[in-house]
PDB file of C-alpha atoms in Angstrom:
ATOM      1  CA  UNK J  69     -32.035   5.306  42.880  1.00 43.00           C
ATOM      2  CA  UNK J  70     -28.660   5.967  41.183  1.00 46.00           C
ATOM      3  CA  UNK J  71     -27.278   7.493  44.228  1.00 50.00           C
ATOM      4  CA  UNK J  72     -28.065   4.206  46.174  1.00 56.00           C
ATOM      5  CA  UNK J  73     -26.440   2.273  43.097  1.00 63.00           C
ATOM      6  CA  UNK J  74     -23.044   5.119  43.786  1.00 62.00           C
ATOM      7  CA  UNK J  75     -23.005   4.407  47.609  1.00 63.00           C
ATOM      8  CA  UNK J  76     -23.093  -0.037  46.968  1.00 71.00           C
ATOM      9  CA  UNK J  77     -19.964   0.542  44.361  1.00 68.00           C
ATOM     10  CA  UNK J  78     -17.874   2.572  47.037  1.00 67.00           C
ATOM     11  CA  UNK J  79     -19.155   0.213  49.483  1.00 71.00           C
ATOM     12  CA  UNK J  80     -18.608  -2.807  47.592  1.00 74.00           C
ATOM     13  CA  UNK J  81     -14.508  -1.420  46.631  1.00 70.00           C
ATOM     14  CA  UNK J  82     -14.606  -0.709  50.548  1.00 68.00           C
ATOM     15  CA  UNK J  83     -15.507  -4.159  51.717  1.00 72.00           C
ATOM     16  CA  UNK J  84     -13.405  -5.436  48.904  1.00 71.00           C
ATOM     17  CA  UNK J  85      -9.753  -3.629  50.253  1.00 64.00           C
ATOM     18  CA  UNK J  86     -10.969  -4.582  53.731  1.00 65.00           C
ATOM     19  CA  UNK J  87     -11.104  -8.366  53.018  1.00 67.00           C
ATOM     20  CA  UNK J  88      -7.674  -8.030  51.813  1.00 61.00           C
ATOM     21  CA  UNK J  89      -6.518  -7.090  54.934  1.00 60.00           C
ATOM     22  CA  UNK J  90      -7.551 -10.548  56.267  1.00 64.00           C
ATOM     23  CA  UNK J  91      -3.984 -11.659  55.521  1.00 60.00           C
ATOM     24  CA  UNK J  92      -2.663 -10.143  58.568  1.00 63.00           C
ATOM     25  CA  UNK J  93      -4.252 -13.138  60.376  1.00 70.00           C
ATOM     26  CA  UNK J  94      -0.688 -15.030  59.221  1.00 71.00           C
ATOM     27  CA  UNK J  95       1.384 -14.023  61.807  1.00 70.00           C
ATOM     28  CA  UNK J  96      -1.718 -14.460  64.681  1.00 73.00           C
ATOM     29  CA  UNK J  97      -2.454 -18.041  63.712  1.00 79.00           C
ATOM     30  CA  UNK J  98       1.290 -19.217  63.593  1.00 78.00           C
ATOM     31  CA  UNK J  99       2.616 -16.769  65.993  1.00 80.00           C
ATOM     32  CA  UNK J 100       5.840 -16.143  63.889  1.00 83.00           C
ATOM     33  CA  UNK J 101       6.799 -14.483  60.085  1.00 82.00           C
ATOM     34  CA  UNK J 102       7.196 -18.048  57.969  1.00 84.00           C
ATOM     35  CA  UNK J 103       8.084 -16.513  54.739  1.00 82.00           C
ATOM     36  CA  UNK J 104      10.753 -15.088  53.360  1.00 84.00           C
ATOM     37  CA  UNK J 105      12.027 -11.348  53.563  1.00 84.00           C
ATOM     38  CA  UNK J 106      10.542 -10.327  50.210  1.00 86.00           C
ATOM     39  CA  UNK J 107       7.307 -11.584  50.722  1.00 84.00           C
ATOM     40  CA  UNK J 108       7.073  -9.697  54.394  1.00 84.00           C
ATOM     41  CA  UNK J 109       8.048  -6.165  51.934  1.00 86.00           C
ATOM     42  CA  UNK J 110       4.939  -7.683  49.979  1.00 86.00           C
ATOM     43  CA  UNK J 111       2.804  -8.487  53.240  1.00 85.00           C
ATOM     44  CA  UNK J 112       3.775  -4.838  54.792  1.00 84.00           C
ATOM     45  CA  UNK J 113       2.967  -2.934  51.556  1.00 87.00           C
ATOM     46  CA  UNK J 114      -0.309  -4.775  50.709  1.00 85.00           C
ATOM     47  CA  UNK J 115      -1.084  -3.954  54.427  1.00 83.00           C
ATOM     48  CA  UNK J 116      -0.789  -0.576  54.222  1.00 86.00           C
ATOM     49  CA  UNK J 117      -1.927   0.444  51.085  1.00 88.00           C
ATOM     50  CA  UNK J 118      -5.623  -1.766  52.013  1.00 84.00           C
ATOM     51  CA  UNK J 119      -5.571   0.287  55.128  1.00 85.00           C
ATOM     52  CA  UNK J 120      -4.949   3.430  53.491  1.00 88.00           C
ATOM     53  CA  UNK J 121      -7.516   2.921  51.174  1.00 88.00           C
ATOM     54  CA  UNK J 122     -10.441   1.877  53.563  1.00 86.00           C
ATOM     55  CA  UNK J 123      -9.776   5.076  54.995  1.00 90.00           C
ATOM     56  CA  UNK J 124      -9.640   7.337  52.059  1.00 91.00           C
ATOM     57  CA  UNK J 125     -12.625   5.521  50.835  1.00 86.00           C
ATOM     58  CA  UNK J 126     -14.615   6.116  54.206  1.00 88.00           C
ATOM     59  CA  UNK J 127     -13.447  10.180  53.746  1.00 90.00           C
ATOM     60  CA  UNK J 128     -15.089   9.617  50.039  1.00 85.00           C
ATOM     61  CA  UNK J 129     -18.336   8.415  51.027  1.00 84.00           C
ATOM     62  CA  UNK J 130     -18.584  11.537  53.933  1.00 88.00           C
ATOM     63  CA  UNK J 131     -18.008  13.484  51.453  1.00 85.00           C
ATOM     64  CA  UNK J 132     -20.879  12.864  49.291  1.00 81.00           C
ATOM     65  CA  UNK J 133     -22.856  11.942  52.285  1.00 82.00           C
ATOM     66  CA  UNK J 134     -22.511  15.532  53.250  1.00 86.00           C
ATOM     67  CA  UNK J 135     -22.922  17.064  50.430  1.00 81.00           C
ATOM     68  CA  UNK J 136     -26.256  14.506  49.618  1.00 80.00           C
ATOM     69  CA  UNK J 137     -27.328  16.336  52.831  1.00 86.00           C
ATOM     70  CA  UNK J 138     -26.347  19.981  52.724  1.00 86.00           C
ATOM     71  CA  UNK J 139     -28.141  20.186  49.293  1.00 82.00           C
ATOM     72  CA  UNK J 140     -30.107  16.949  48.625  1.00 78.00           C
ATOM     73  CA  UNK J 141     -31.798  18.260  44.878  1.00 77.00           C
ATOM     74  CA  UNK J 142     -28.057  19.237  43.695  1.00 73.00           C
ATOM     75  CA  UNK J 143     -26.570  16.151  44.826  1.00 67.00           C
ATOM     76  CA  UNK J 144     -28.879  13.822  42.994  1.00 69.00           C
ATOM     77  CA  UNK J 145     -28.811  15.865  39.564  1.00 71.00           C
ATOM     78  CA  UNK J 146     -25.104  16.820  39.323  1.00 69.00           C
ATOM     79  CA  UNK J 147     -22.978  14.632  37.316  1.00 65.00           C
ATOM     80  CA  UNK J 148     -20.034  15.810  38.523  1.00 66.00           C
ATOM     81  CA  UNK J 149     -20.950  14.251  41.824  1.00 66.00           C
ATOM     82  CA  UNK J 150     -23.087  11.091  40.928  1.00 67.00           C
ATOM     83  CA  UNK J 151     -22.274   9.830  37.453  1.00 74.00           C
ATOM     84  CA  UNK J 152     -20.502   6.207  36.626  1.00 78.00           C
ATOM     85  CA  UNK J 153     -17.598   7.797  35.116  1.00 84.00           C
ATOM     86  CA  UNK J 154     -16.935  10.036  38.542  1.00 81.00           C
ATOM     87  CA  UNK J 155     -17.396   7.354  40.760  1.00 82.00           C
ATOM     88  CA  UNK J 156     -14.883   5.190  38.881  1.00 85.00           C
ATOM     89  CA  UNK J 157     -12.245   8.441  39.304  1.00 88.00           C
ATOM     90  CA  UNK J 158     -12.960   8.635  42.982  1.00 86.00           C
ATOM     91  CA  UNK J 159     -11.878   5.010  42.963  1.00 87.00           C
ATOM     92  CA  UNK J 160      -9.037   5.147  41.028  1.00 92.00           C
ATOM     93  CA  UNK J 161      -8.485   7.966  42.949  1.00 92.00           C
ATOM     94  CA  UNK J 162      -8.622   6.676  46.439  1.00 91.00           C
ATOM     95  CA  UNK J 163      -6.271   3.542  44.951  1.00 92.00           C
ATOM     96  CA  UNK J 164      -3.539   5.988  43.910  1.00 95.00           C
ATOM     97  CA  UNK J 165      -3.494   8.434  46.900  1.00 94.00           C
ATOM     98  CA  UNK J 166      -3.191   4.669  48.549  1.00 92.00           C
ATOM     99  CA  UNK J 167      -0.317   3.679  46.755  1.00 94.00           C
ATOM    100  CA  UNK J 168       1.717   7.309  46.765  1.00 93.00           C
ATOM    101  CA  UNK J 169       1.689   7.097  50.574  1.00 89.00           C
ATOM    102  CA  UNK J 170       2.556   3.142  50.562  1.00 88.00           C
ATOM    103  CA  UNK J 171       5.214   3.355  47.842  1.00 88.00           C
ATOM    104  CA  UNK J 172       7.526   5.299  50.483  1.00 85.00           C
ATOM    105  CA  UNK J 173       7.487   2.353  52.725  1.00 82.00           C
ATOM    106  CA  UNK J 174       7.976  -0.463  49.982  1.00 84.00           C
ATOM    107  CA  UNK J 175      11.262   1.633  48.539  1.00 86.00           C
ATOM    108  CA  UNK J 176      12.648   1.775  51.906  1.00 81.00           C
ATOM    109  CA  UNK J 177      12.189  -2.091  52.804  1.00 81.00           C
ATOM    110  CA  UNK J 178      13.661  -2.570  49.834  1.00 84.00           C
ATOM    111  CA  UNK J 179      16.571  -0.343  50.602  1.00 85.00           C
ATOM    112  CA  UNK J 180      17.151  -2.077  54.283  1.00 82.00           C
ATOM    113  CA  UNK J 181      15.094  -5.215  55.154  1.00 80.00           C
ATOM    114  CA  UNK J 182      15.653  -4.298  58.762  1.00 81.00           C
ATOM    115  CA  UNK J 183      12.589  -1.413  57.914  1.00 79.00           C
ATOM    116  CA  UNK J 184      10.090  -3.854  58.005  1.00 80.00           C
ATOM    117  CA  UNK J 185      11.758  -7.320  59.199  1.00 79.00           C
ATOM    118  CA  UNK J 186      13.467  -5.997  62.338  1.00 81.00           C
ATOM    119  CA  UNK J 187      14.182 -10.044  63.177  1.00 83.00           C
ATOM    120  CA  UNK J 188      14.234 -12.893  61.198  1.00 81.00           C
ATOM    121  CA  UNK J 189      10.931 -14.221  62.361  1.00 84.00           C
ATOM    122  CA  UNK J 190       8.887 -10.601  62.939  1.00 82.00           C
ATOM    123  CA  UNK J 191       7.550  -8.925  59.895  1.00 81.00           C
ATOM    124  CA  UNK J 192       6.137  -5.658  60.914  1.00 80.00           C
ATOM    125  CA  UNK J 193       7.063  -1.981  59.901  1.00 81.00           C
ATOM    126  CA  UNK J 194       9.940  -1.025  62.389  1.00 78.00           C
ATOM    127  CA  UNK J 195      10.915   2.324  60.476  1.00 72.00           C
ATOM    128  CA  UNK J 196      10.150   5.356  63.108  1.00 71.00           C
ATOM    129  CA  UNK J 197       9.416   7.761  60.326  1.00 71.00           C
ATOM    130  CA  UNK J 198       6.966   5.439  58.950  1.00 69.00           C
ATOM    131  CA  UNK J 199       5.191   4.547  61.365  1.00 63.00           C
ATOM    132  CA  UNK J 200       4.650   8.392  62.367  1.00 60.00           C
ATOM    133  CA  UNK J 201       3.346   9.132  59.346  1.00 57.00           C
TER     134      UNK J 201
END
């Protein structure tokens, strides 16, 4: 029962840093960036750094899917694996791995606004090396 009550947290973060991502619906519904170029660094970061973390978090929950499967009796009784306290570090986990591969990004629209405003009205990453990675 405490493993189902593990899964719904990461499930519940999951759903969470997906709903943020709703705000990329701005630019659909008006067809142009109306903000200014400090709020697009903002939009870009917060972008990337939800996206990031939906996918670390899905790599999270395979994990202990997998190893719930390749040995269900240890998986249930190891606290290492299923305990409050680890759970909350594979969050705060997934949220920092997040933000060390989004900070790049924000320093470098920072740096030149032309990284992730390439025109006045466009707010998207434009940075090659970026967008690679």
């Amino acid at each position: 029962m405490f493993a189902q009550t593990v899964f719904s947290l990461l499930k519940t973060v999951l759903e969470t840093a997906n709903v943020l991502e709703c705000h990329i619906m701005i630019c659909k519904i008006v067809g142009y960036w109306p903000f200014s170029p400090i709020l697009c660094n903002i939009w870009v970061t917060i972008d990337v750094l939800c996206s990031n973390s939906s996918i670390i978090h899905i790599c999270f929950i395979s994990i202990g899917r997998y190893i719930g499967i390749r040995n269900p009796l240890h998986a249930r009784q190891a606290p290492l694996l299923v305990s409050r306290r680890a759970v909350m570090v594979k969050i705060a986990l997934v949220w920092v791995i997040s933000a060390v591969v989004t900070s790049p990004m924000t320093i470098v629209g920072l740096i030149d606004r032309s990284n992730v405003q390439p025109q006045p009205d466009v707010c998207r990453i434009s940075n090659r090396y970026f967008e690679i990675f």
